[in-house]
Amino acid sequence: MTRIDAKFAALKSQGRKAFVSYIMAGDPDYDRSLDVMRGLPGAGVDIIELGLPFTDPMADGPTIQLAGQRALEGGMTLRRTLDMAQAFREEDDETPIVLMGYYNPIYSMGVDAFLKAAATAGIDGLIIVDLPPEEDEELCLPAQAAGLNFIRLATPTTDDKRLPRVASNTSGFVYYVSITGITGSAEAEAADVAPEVTRIQKASGLPVIVGFGVNTPEKSRAIAEVADGVVVGSAIVSRIAKGDSTQDVLAFVKSLADGAHAA
């Protein structure tokens, strides 16, 4: 059982929904992002999604694209991102960490070397948005053999014919992208999300966490009421971009987490 599996089991026993937060590793710099990351569990975050900066983030909107650029300009790399996770683990050996990004940096490092380094750093799961199920042998299957969850994205265009393929070899949870388009481009609507969550739960047998288009405590609660949890990224990253203090960023995160946990 991974930390992700254990977290969902604990939340289920408590009758609570999950709150997942996304931050970009190295944004605006290594020390600040590590400081924010260390404060997330105390702000109510159940699972941390740690963004891996990449030069061509095709699924991300301007907010996260710019965060990645700031991180890359500050010298952030895949190895430094894993160093950041390992530094977090020195103080927290319980909160799950999901590394979210694109395959190119992993391919460049080498899959075997990456998986060994990720396990050592305390990474629990991967979301690699540009590796479809047809490429499972590339990273998905080796990652699961190494004890990491491989988390897949489902979208409003994932029809009943495609869904079983998406669900195959997926573990930990399914990330439901609530809108068509890039991150930060529209708002999620609970009425639209609810039937899709039910459909994905039945097909996968896994918790379904909803992301994209969640940016307020009220929206966080509304989406969590119809899903197993909610993830917020762009709204948090935008606070960091504006120069909010770590304390203010974490206060905002707590308001979102409180919304999800009130569902």
PDB file of C-alpha atoms in Angstrom:
ATOM      1  CA  MET A   1       0.000   0.000   0.000  1.00  0.00           C
ATOM      2  CA  THR A   2       1.414   3.367  -1.025  1.00  0.00           C
ATOM      3  CA  ARG A   3       1.039   6.567   0.973  1.00  0.00           C
ATOM      4  CA  ILE A   4      -1.670   7.553  -1.523  1.00  0.00           C
ATOM      5  CA  ASP A   5      -3.630   4.348  -0.920  1.00  0.00           C
ATOM      6  CA  ALA A   6      -3.232   4.782   2.841  1.00  0.00           C
ATOM      7  CA  LYS A   7      -4.417   8.386   2.686  1.00  0.00           C
ATOM      8  CA  PHE A   8      -7.609   7.523   0.824  1.00  0.00           C
ATOM      9  CA  ALA A   9      -8.292   4.630   3.191  1.00  0.00           C
ATOM     10  CA  ALA A  10      -7.920   6.983   6.155  1.00  0.00           C
ATOM     11  CA  LEU A  11     -10.128   9.647   4.582  1.00  0.00           C
ATOM     12  CA  LYS A  12     -12.802   7.082   3.787  1.00  0.00           C
ATOM     13  CA  SER A  13     -12.806   5.848   7.371  1.00  0.00           C
ATOM     14  CA  GLN A  14     -13.275   9.456   8.512  1.00  0.00           C
ATOM     15  CA  GLY A  15     -16.007  10.187   5.967  1.00  0.00           C
ATOM     16  CA  ARG A  16     -13.927  13.019   4.504  1.00  0.00           C
ATOM     17  CA  LYS A  17     -13.071  14.163   1.000  1.00  0.00           C
ATOM     18  CA  ALA A  18      -9.506  14.744  -0.149  1.00  0.00           C
ATOM     19  CA  PHE A  19      -7.955  18.117  -0.789  1.00  0.00           C
ATOM     20  CA  VAL A  20      -5.027  18.071  -3.193  1.00  0.00           C
ATOM     21  CA  SER A  21      -2.858  21.112  -3.863  1.00  0.00           C
ATOM     22  CA  TYR A  22      -0.500  21.754  -6.770  1.00  0.00           C
ATOM     23  CA  ILE A  23       2.617  23.904  -6.653  1.00  0.00           C
ATOM     24  CA  MET A  24       5.420  24.246  -9.172  1.00  0.00           C
ATOM     25  CA  ALA A  25       8.761  23.052  -7.839  1.00  0.00           C
ATOM     26  CA  GLY A  26      11.224  25.936  -7.760  1.00  0.00           C
ATOM     27  CA  ASP A  27       8.668  28.738  -8.164  1.00  0.00           C
ATOM     28  CA  PRO A  28       9.648  31.462  -7.569  1.00  0.00           C
ATOM     29  CA  ASP A  29      12.841  29.866  -6.267  1.00  0.00           C
ATOM     30  CA  TYR A  30      13.902  26.634  -4.567  1.00  0.00           C
ATOM     31  CA  ASP A  31      13.864  27.903  -0.976  1.00  0.00           C
ATOM     32  CA  ARG A  32      10.499  29.639  -1.226  1.00  0.00           C
ATOM     33  CA  SER A  33       8.773  26.724  -2.915  1.00  0.00           C
ATOM     34  CA  LEU A  34      10.160  24.289  -0.338  1.00  0.00           C
ATOM     35  CA  ASP A  35       8.935  26.617   2.413  1.00  0.00           C
ATOM     36  CA  VAL A  36       5.417  26.612   0.922  1.00  0.00           C
ATOM     37  CA  MET A  37       5.521  22.852   0.381  1.00  0.00           C
ATOM     38  CA  ARG A  38       6.461  22.216   4.001  1.00  0.00           C
ATOM     39  CA  GLY A  39       3.481  24.309   5.134  1.00  0.00           C
ATOM     40  CA  LEU A  40       0.871  22.583   2.970  1.00  0.00           C
ATOM     41  CA  PRO A  41       0.020  19.656   5.302  1.00  0.00           C
ATOM     42  CA  GLY A  42      -0.570  22.075   8.185  1.00  0.00           C
ATOM     43  CA  ALA A  43      -2.919  24.027   5.921  1.00  0.00           C
ATOM     44  CA  GLY A  44      -5.085  20.947   5.438  1.00  0.00           C
ATOM     45  CA  VAL A  45      -3.570  19.472   2.269  1.00  0.00           C
ATOM     46  CA  ASP A  46      -4.022  15.706   2.040  1.00  0.00           C
ATOM     47  CA  ILE A  47      -1.913  15.096  -1.075  1.00  0.00           C
ATOM     48  CA  ILE A  48       0.702  17.345  -2.671  1.00  0.00           C
ATOM     49  CA  GLU A  49       1.067  17.555  -6.439  1.00  0.00           C
ATOM     50  CA  LEU A  50       4.558  18.793  -7.167  1.00  0.00           C
ATOM     51  CA  GLY A  51       4.928  20.264 -10.632  1.00  0.00           C
ATOM     52  CA  LEU A  52       8.015  19.378 -12.650  1.00  0.00           C
ATOM     53  CA  PRO A  53       9.028  22.454 -14.693  1.00  0.00           C
ATOM     54  CA  PHE A  54       9.279  21.855 -18.424  1.00  0.00           C
ATOM     55  CA  THR A  55       9.926  24.047 -21.441  1.00  0.00           C
ATOM     56  CA  ASP A  56       6.834  23.000 -23.422  1.00  0.00           C
ATOM     57  CA  PRO A  57       3.925  22.447 -20.993  1.00  0.00           C
ATOM     58  CA  MET A  58       1.185  21.890 -23.565  1.00  0.00           C
ATOM     59  CA  ALA A  59      -1.649  21.149 -21.102  1.00  0.00           C
ATOM     60  CA  ASP A  60      -1.014  24.149 -18.882  1.00  0.00           C
ATOM     61  CA  GLY A  61      -2.425  27.626 -19.039  1.00  0.00           C
ATOM     62  CA  PRO A  62      -0.463  30.875 -18.707  1.00  0.00           C
ATOM     63  CA  THR A  63      -0.322  30.835 -14.901  1.00  0.00           C
ATOM     64  CA  ILE A  64       1.429  27.483 -14.657  1.00  0.00           C
ATOM     65  CA  GLN A  65       3.456  28.048 -17.826  1.00  0.00           C
ATOM     66  CA  LEU A  66       4.909  31.197 -16.288  1.00  0.00           C
ATOM     67  CA  ALA A  67       5.559  29.391 -13.010  1.00  0.00           C
ATOM     68  CA  GLY A  68       7.524  26.774 -14.911  1.00  0.00           C
ATOM     69  CA  GLN A  69       9.514  29.459 -16.707  1.00  0.00           C
ATOM     70  CA  ARG A  70      10.389  31.152 -13.432  1.00  0.00           C
ATOM     71  CA  ALA A  71      11.507  27.832 -11.986  1.00  0.00           C
ATOM     72  CA  LEU A  72      13.617  26.942 -15.025  1.00  0.00           C
ATOM     73  CA  GLU A  73      15.221  30.388 -15.060  1.00  0.00           C
ATOM     74  CA  GLY A  74      16.100  29.835 -11.401  1.00  0.00           C
ATOM     75  CA  GLY A  75      17.957  26.646 -12.271  1.00  0.00           C
ATOM     76  CA  MET A  76      15.276  24.093 -11.359  1.00  0.00           C
ATOM     77  CA  THR A  77      15.770  20.653 -12.888  1.00  0.00           C
ATOM     78  CA  LEU A  78      14.315  17.189 -12.435  1.00  0.00           C
ATOM     79  CA  ARG A  79      17.128  16.274 -10.036  1.00  0.00           C
ATOM     80  CA  ARG A  80      16.602  19.433  -7.976  1.00  0.00           C
ATOM     81  CA  THR A  81      12.859  18.727  -7.910  1.00  0.00           C
ATOM     82  CA  LEU A  82      13.594  15.295  -6.451  1.00  0.00           C
ATOM     83  CA  ASP A  83      16.008  16.942  -3.997  1.00  0.00           C
ATOM     84  CA  MET A  84      13.141  19.202  -2.925  1.00  0.00           C
ATOM     85  CA  ALA A  85      10.883  16.211  -2.317  1.00  0.00           C
ATOM     86  CA  GLN A  86      13.622  14.501  -0.326  1.00  0.00           C
ATOM     87  CA  ALA A  87      14.134  17.638   1.789  1.00  0.00           C
ATOM     88  CA  PHE A  88      10.386  17.687   2.490  1.00  0.00           C
ATOM     89  CA  ARG A  89      10.575  14.041   3.564  1.00  0.00           C
ATOM     90  CA  GLU A  90      13.099  14.936   6.261  1.00  0.00           C
ATOM     91  CA  GLU A  91      10.216  16.516   8.185  1.00  0.00           C
ATOM     92  CA  ASP A  92       7.170  14.700   6.802  1.00  0.00           C
ATOM     93  CA  ASP A  93       7.143  10.999   6.003  1.00  0.00           C
ATOM     94  CA  GLU A  94       3.352  10.727   5.751  1.00  0.00           C
ATOM     95  CA  THR A  95       1.913  13.211   3.248  1.00  0.00           C
ATOM     96  CA  PRO A  96       1.766  11.691  -0.258  1.00  0.00           C
ATOM     97  CA  ILE A  97       3.670  13.453  -3.046  1.00  0.00           C
ATOM     98  CA  VAL A  98       2.602  13.111  -6.677  1.00  0.00           C
ATOM     99  CA  LEU A  99       5.067  14.336  -9.284  1.00  0.00           C
ATOM    100  CA  MET A 100       3.155  15.933 -12.153  1.00  0.00           C
ATOM    101  CA  GLY A 101       4.687  16.871 -15.466  1.00  0.00           C
ATOM    102  CA  TYR A 102       5.880  15.693 -18.853  1.00  0.00           C
ATOM    103  CA  TYR A 103       7.900  12.723 -20.012  1.00  0.00           C
ATOM    104  CA  ASN A 104      10.863  14.412 -21.691  1.00  0.00           C
ATOM    105  CA  PRO A 105      12.897  15.175 -18.532  1.00  0.00           C
ATOM    106  CA  ILE A 106      12.316  11.621 -17.272  1.00  0.00           C
ATOM    107  CA  TYR A 107      13.308  10.138 -20.616  1.00  0.00           C
ATOM    108  CA  SER A 108      16.453  12.253 -20.614  1.00  0.00           C
ATOM    109  CA  MET A 109      17.427  10.988 -17.162  1.00  0.00           C
ATOM    110  CA  GLY A 110      16.533   7.404 -18.070  1.00  0.00           C
ATOM    111  CA  VAL A 111      13.510   5.565 -16.705  1.00  0.00           C
ATOM    112  CA  ASP A 112      15.420   3.186 -14.429  1.00  0.00           C
ATOM    113  CA  ALA A 113      17.579   5.950 -12.965  1.00  0.00           C
ATOM    114  CA  PHE A 114      14.548   8.189 -12.508  1.00  0.00           C
ATOM    115  CA  LEU A 115      12.435   5.562 -10.741  1.00  0.00           C
ATOM    116  CA  LYS A 116      15.265   4.728  -8.370  1.00  0.00           C
ATOM    117  CA  ALA A 117      15.824   8.413  -7.600  1.00  0.00           C
ATOM    118  CA  ALA A 118      12.080   9.081  -7.225  1.00  0.00           C
ATOM    119  CA  ALA A 119      11.649   6.226  -4.770  1.00  0.00           C
ATOM    120  CA  THR A 120      14.651   7.434  -2.766  1.00  0.00           C
ATOM    121  CA  ALA A 121      13.240  10.974  -2.720  1.00  0.00           C
ATOM    122  CA  GLY A 122       9.882   9.776  -1.388  1.00  0.00           C
ATOM    123  CA  ILE A 123       7.726  10.290  -4.466  1.00  0.00           C
ATOM    124  CA  ASP A 124       4.525   8.240  -4.239  1.00  0.00           C
ATOM    125  CA  GLY A 125       2.860   8.709  -7.616  1.00  0.00           C
ATOM    126  CA  LEU A 126       3.251  10.116 -11.103  1.00  0.00           C
ATOM    127  CA  ILE A 127       0.978  12.088 -13.405  1.00  0.00           C
ATOM    128  CA  ILE A 128       2.679  12.302 -16.781  1.00  0.00           C
ATOM    129  CA  VAL A 129       0.229  14.090 -18.997  1.00  0.00           C
ATOM    130  CA  ASP A 130       1.780  13.301 -22.390  1.00  0.00           C
ATOM    131  CA  LEU A 131       2.032   9.504 -22.001  1.00  0.00           C
ATOM    132  CA  PRO A 132      -1.209   7.847 -23.201  1.00  0.00           C
ATOM    133  CA  PRO A 133      -2.224   4.309 -22.168  1.00  0.00           C
ATOM    134  CA  GLU A 134      -0.806   2.970 -25.411  1.00  0.00           C
ATOM    135  CA  GLU A 135       2.653   3.796 -24.025  1.00  0.00           C
ATOM    136  CA  ASP A 136       2.227   1.993 -20.685  1.00  0.00           C
ATOM    137  CA  GLU A 137       5.363  -0.084 -21.149  1.00  0.00           C
ATOM    138  CA  GLU A 138       7.409   3.116 -21.397  1.00  0.00           C
ATOM    139  CA  LEU A 139       6.906   4.298 -17.817  1.00  0.00           C
ATOM    140  CA  CYS A 140       3.566   3.273 -16.295  1.00  0.00           C
ATOM    141  CA  LEU A 141       4.303  -0.426 -15.809  1.00  0.00           C
ATOM    142  CA  PRO A 142       7.909   0.090 -14.641  1.00  0.00           C
ATOM    143  CA  ALA A 143       6.714   2.755 -12.192  1.00  0.00           C
ATOM    144  CA  GLN A 144       4.080   0.482 -10.673  1.00  0.00           C
ATOM    145  CA  ALA A 145       6.635  -2.336 -10.441  1.00  0.00           C
ATOM    146  CA  ALA A 146       8.816   0.111  -8.492  1.00  0.00           C
ATOM    147  CA  GLY A 147       5.980   0.797  -6.041  1.00  0.00           C
ATOM    148  CA  LEU A 148       4.737   4.126  -7.421  1.00  0.00           C
ATOM    149  CA  ASN A 149       1.139   4.843  -8.331  1.00  0.00           C
ATOM    150  CA  PHE A 150       0.581   5.878 -11.941  1.00  0.00           C
ATOM    151  CA  ILE A 151      -2.329   8.291 -12.053  1.00  0.00           C
ATOM    152  CA  ARG A 152      -4.192   8.873 -15.284  1.00  0.00           C
ATOM    153  CA  LEU A 153      -6.202  11.833 -16.510  1.00  0.00           C
ATOM    154  CA  ALA A 154      -9.784  11.493 -17.745  1.00  0.00           C
ATOM    155  CA  THR A 155     -11.552  14.369 -19.479  1.00  0.00           C
ATOM    156  CA  PRO A 156     -15.050  15.331 -20.669  1.00  0.00           C
ATOM    157  CA  THR A 157     -14.117  13.829 -24.048  1.00  0.00           C
ATOM    158  CA  THR A 158     -13.160  10.431 -22.582  1.00  0.00           C
ATOM    159  CA  ASP A 159     -16.128   8.410 -23.851  1.00  0.00           C
ATOM    160  CA  ASP A 160     -17.298   4.963 -22.738  1.00  0.00           C
ATOM    161  CA  LYS A 161     -15.228   3.283 -25.433  1.00  0.00           C
ATOM    162  CA  ARG A 162     -12.016   5.002 -24.347  1.00  0.00           C
ATOM    163  CA  LEU A 163     -12.563   4.977 -20.579  1.00  0.00           C
ATOM    164  CA  PRO A 164     -11.674   1.304 -19.918  1.00  0.00           C
ATOM    165  CA  ARG A 165      -8.334   1.846 -21.665  1.00  0.00           C
ATOM    166  CA  VAL A 166      -7.662   4.930 -19.572  1.00  0.00           C
ATOM    167  CA  ALA A 167      -8.568   3.064 -16.382  1.00  0.00           C
ATOM    168  CA  SER A 168      -6.339   0.100 -17.154  1.00  0.00           C
ATOM    169  CA  ASN A 169      -3.074   0.110 -15.186  1.00  0.00           C
ATOM    170  CA  THR A 170      -4.155   3.282 -13.371  1.00  0.00           C
ATOM    171  CA  SER A 171      -3.681   3.257  -9.601  1.00  0.00           C
ATOM    172  CA  GLY A 172      -3.981   5.592  -6.634  1.00  0.00           C
ATOM    173  CA  PHE A 173      -6.760   7.720  -8.084  1.00  0.00           C
ATOM    174  CA  VAL A 174      -8.091   9.069 -11.359  1.00  0.00           C
ATOM    175  CA  TYR A 175      -7.655  12.779 -12.022  1.00  0.00           C
ATOM    176  CA  TYR A 176     -10.773  14.086 -13.762  1.00  0.00           C
ATOM    177  CA  VAL A 177     -10.123  17.209 -15.802  1.00  0.00           C
ATOM    178  CA  SER A 178     -13.431  18.998 -15.397  1.00  0.00           C
ATOM    179  CA  ILE A 179     -13.178  21.243 -18.455  1.00  0.00           C
ATOM    180  CA  THR A 180     -11.972  20.984 -22.012  1.00  0.00           C
ATOM    181  CA  GLY A 181      -8.938  23.172 -22.471  1.00  0.00           C
ATOM    182  CA  ILE A 182      -5.887  24.264 -20.515  1.00  0.00           C
ATOM    183  CA  THR A 183      -5.469  24.842 -16.785  1.00  0.00           C
ATOM    184  CA  GLY A 184      -6.998  28.007 -15.410  1.00  0.00           C
ATOM    185  CA  SER A 185      -9.174  28.641 -18.471  1.00  0.00           C
ATOM    186  CA  ALA A 186     -12.693  28.105 -17.083  1.00  0.00           C
ATOM    187  CA  GLU A 187     -14.613  27.150 -13.951  1.00  0.00           C
ATOM    188  CA  ALA A 188     -15.769  23.657 -13.033  1.00  0.00           C
ATOM    189  CA  GLU A 189     -19.499  23.129 -12.500  1.00  0.00           C
ATOM    190  CA  ALA A 190     -20.640  20.491 -10.028  1.00  0.00           C
ATOM    191  CA  ALA A 191     -23.756  19.623 -12.028  1.00  0.00           C
ATOM    192  CA  ASP A 192     -21.610  18.745 -15.041  1.00  0.00           C
ATOM    193  CA  VAL A 193     -18.969  16.942 -13.001  1.00  0.00           C
ATOM    194  CA  ALA A 194     -21.209  14.657 -10.905  1.00  0.00           C
ATOM    195  CA  PRO A 195     -22.329  12.154 -13.582  1.00  0.00           C
ATOM    196  CA  GLU A 196     -18.810  11.961 -15.004  1.00  0.00           C
ATOM    197  CA  VAL A 197     -17.353  11.162 -11.593  1.00  0.00           C
ATOM    198  CA  THR A 198     -19.862   8.341 -11.116  1.00  0.00           C
ATOM    199  CA  ARG A 199     -19.067   6.933 -14.549  1.00  0.00           C
ATOM    200  CA  ILE A 200     -15.311   6.974 -13.901  1.00  0.00           C
ATOM    201  CA  GLN A 201     -15.671   5.484 -10.431  1.00  0.00           C
ATOM    202  CA  LYS A 202     -17.610   2.549 -11.876  1.00  0.00           C
ATOM    203  CA  ALA A 203     -15.090   1.981 -14.668  1.00  0.00           C
ATOM    204  CA  SER A 204     -11.953   2.266 -12.535  1.00  0.00           C
ATOM    205  CA  GLY A 205     -12.909   1.271  -9.000  1.00  0.00           C
ATOM    206  CA  LEU A 206     -10.693   4.145  -7.831  1.00  0.00           C
ATOM    207  CA  PRO A 207     -11.236   7.484  -6.110  1.00  0.00           C
ATOM    208  CA  VAL A 208     -11.876  10.312  -8.566  1.00  0.00           C
ATOM    209  CA  ILE A 209     -10.319  13.690  -7.841  1.00  0.00           C
ATOM    210  CA  VAL A 210     -11.516  16.688  -9.837  1.00  0.00           C
ATOM    211  CA  GLY A 211      -9.224  19.457 -10.996  1.00  0.00           C
ATOM    212  CA  PHE A 212      -9.094  22.424 -13.390  1.00  0.00           C
ATOM    213  CA  GLY A 213     -11.480  25.301 -12.786  1.00  0.00           C
ATOM    214  CA  VAL A 214     -11.556  25.253  -8.968  1.00  0.00           C
ATOM    215  CA  ASN A 215     -10.482  28.568  -7.478  1.00  0.00           C
ATOM    216  CA  THR A 216     -12.568  29.444  -4.398  1.00  0.00           C
ATOM    217  CA  PRO A 217     -13.506  27.729  -1.107  1.00  0.00           C
ATOM    218  CA  GLU A 218     -17.133  27.622  -2.266  1.00  0.00           C
ATOM    219  CA  LYS A 219     -16.195  25.953  -5.543  1.00  0.00           C
ATOM    220  CA  SER A 220     -13.884  23.566  -3.683  1.00  0.00           C
ATOM    221  CA  ARG A 221     -16.771  22.456  -1.468  1.00  0.00           C
ATOM    222  CA  ALA A 222     -19.245  22.165  -4.340  1.00  0.00           C
ATOM    223  CA  ILE A 223     -16.935  19.949  -6.384  1.00  0.00           C
ATOM    224  CA  ALA A 224     -15.859  17.847  -3.389  1.00  0.00           C
ATOM    225  CA  GLU A 225     -19.526  17.140  -2.668  1.00  0.00           C
ATOM    226  CA  VAL A 226     -19.837  15.246  -5.956  1.00  0.00           C
ATOM    227  CA  ALA A 227     -16.349  13.685  -6.096  1.00  0.00           C
ATOM    228  CA  ASP A 228     -13.845  11.936  -3.833  1.00  0.00           C
ATOM    229  CA  GLY A 229     -11.857  15.133  -3.613  1.00  0.00           C
ATOM    230  CA  VAL A 230     -10.668  18.233  -5.385  1.00  0.00           C
ATOM    231  CA  VAL A 231      -7.343  19.590  -6.603  1.00  0.00           C
ATOM    232  CA  VAL A 232      -6.433  23.264  -6.912  1.00  0.00           C
ATOM    233  CA  GLY A 233      -3.401  24.482  -8.810  1.00  0.00           C
ATOM    234  CA  SER A 234      -3.586  27.707 -10.815  1.00  0.00           C
ATOM    235  CA  ALA A 235      -5.345  29.678  -8.064  1.00  0.00           C
ATOM    236  CA  ILE A 236      -2.546  28.815  -5.611  1.00  0.00           C
ATOM    237  CA  VAL A 237       0.248  29.373  -8.124  1.00  0.00           C
ATOM    238  CA  SER A 238      -1.197  32.800  -8.988  1.00  0.00           C
ATOM    239  CA  ARG A 239      -0.891  33.844  -5.323  1.00  0.00           C
ATOM    240  CA  ILE A 240       2.767  32.861  -5.369  1.00  0.00           C
ATOM    241  CA  ALA A 241       3.249  34.771  -8.629  1.00  0.00           C
ATOM    242  CA  LYS A 242       1.756  37.921  -7.084  1.00  0.00           C
ATOM    243  CA  GLY A 243       4.387  37.795  -4.367  1.00  0.00           C
ATOM    244  CA  ASP A 244       2.082  36.853  -1.493  1.00  0.00           C
ATOM    245  CA  SER A 245       3.957  35.812   1.630  1.00  0.00           C
ATOM    246  CA  THR A 246       4.206  32.131   2.454  1.00  0.00           C
ATOM    247  CA  GLN A 247       1.831  32.761   5.355  1.00  0.00           C
ATOM    248  CA  ASP A 248      -0.753  34.366   3.067  1.00  0.00           C
ATOM    249  CA  VAL A 249      -0.443  31.600   0.453  1.00  0.00           C
ATOM    250  CA  LEU A 250      -0.977  28.957   3.106  1.00  0.00           C
ATOM    251  CA  ALA A 251      -3.959  30.843   4.561  1.00  0.00           C
ATOM    252  CA  PHE A 252      -5.550  30.772   1.110  1.00  0.00           C
ATOM    253  CA  VAL A 253      -4.768  27.069   0.765  1.00  0.00           C
ATOM    254  CA  LYS A 254      -6.386  26.427   4.137  1.00  0.00           C
ATOM    255  CA  SER A 255      -9.571  28.178   3.024  1.00  0.00           C
ATOM    256  CA  LEU A 256      -9.738  25.896  -0.025  1.00  0.00           C
ATOM    257  CA  ALA A 257      -8.986  22.798   2.065  1.00  0.00           C
ATOM    258  CA  ASP A 258     -11.650  23.767   4.597  1.00  0.00           C
ATOM    259  CA  GLY A 259     -14.121  24.036   1.745  1.00  0.00           C
ATOM    260  CA  ALA A 260     -13.326  20.544   0.489  1.00  0.00           C
ATOM    261  CA  HIS A 261     -13.368  19.053   3.968  1.00  0.00           C
ATOM    262  CA  ALA A 262     -16.766  20.596   4.694  1.00  0.00           C
ATOM    263  CA  ALA A 263     -18.311  18.594   1.840  1.00  0.00           C
TER     264      ALA A 263
END
